[in-house]
CSV table of C-alpha atoms in Angstrom, one decimal:
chain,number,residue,atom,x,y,z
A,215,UNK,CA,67.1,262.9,134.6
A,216,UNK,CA,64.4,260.5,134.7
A,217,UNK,CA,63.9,257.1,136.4
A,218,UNK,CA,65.8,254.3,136.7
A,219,UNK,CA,64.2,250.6,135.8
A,220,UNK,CA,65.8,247.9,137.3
A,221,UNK,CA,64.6,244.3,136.0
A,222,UNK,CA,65.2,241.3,138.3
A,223,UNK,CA,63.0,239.1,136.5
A,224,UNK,CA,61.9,238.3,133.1
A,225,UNK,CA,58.1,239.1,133.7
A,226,UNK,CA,59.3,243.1,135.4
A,227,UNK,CA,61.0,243.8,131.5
A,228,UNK,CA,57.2,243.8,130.4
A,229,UNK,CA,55.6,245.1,133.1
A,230,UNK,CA,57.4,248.1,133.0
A,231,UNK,CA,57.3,248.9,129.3
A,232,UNK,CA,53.7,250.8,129.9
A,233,UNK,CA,55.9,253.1,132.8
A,234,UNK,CA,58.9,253.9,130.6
A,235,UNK,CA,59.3,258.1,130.3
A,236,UNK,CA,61.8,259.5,127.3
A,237,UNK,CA,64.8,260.3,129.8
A,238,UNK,CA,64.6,257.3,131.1
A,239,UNK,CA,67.0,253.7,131.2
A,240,UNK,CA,66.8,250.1,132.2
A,241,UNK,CA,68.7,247.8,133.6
A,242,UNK,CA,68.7,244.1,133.4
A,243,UNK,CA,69.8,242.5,136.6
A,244,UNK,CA,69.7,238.9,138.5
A,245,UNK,CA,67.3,236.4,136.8
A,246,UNK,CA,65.9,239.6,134.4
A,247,UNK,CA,69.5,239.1,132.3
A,248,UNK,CA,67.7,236.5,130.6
A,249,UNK,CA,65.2,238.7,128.8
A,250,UNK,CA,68.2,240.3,126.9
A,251,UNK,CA,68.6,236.8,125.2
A,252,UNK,CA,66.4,237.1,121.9
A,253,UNK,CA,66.6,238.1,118.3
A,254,UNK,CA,68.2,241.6,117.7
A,255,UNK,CA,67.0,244.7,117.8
A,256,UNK,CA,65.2,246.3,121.3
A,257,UNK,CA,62.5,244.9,122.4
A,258,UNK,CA,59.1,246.6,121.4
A,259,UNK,CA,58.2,249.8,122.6
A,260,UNK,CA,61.4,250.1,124.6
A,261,UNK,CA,62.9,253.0,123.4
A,262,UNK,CA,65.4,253.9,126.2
A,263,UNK,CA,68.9,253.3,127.3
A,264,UNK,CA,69.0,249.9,127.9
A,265,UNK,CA,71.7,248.2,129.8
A,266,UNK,CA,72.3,244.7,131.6
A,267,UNK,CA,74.4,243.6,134.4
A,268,UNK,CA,78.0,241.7,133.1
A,269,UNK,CA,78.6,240.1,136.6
A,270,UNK,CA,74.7,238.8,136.3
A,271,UNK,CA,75.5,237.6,132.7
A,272,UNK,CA,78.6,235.7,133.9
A,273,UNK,CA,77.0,234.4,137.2
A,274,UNK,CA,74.4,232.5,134.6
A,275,UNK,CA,77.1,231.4,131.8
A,276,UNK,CA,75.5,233.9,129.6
A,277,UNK,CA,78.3,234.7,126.7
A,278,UNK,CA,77.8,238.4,125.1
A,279,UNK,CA,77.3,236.8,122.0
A,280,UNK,CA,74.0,235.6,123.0
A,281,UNK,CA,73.1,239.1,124.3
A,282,UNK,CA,70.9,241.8,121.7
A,283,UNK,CA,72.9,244.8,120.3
A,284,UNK,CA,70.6,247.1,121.8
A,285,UNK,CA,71.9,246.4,125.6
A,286,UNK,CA,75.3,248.2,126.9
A,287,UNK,CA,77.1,245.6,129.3
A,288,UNK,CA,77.9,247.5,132.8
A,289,UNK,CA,79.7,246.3,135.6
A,290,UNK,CA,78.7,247.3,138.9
A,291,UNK,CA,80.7,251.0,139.0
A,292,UNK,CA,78.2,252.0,136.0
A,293,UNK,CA,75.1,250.5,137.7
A,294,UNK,CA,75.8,253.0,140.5
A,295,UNK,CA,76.8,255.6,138.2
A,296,UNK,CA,73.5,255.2,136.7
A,297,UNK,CA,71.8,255.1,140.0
A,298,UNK,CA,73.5,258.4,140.3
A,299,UNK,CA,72.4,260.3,137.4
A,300,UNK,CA,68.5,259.2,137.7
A,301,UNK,CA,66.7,260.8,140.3
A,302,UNK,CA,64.8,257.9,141.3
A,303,UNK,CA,64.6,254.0,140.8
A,304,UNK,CA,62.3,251.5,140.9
A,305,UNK,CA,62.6,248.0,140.7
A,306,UNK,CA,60.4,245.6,138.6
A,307,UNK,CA,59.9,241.8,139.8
């Protein structure tokens, strides 16, 4: 499969947009969580699996609710799941 994005801040969501392949998914972690906060719908030209940290979410008394419908919640057994089907990461600051 393809790579595997992982978004610890809200400025790596944007700089990896330009990078994104078809097979390949991102994941919102640490202070990155809070780009998932925003009207509904993905965000532009993000059209791949998109999922977020829950235990990031909860550290920052971020409720679902206020999460878009486009990112799947994973705890951390599916973040290494996902680690495990990509066959590399790399991690956007």
């Amino acid at each position: 499969m393809g790579v595997l994005h992982l978004v610890n801040s809200t400025e790596g969501l944007g700089r990896c947009r330009d990078r994104l392949g078809p097979d390949d998914a991102v994941i919102l972690l640490e202070a990155g969580v809070y780009t998932a906060m925003a009207p509904s719908g993905k965000p532009e030209g993000m059209d791949v699996d998109l999922f977020v940290l829950q235990e990031h979410l909860s550290q920052r008394g971020i409720a679902r609710t206020r999460v878009r419908p486009a990112f799947t919640l994973i705890d951390f057994e599916g973040f290494v799941g996902l680690t495990v089907r990509h066959t590399r990461s790399v991690t956007w600051a």
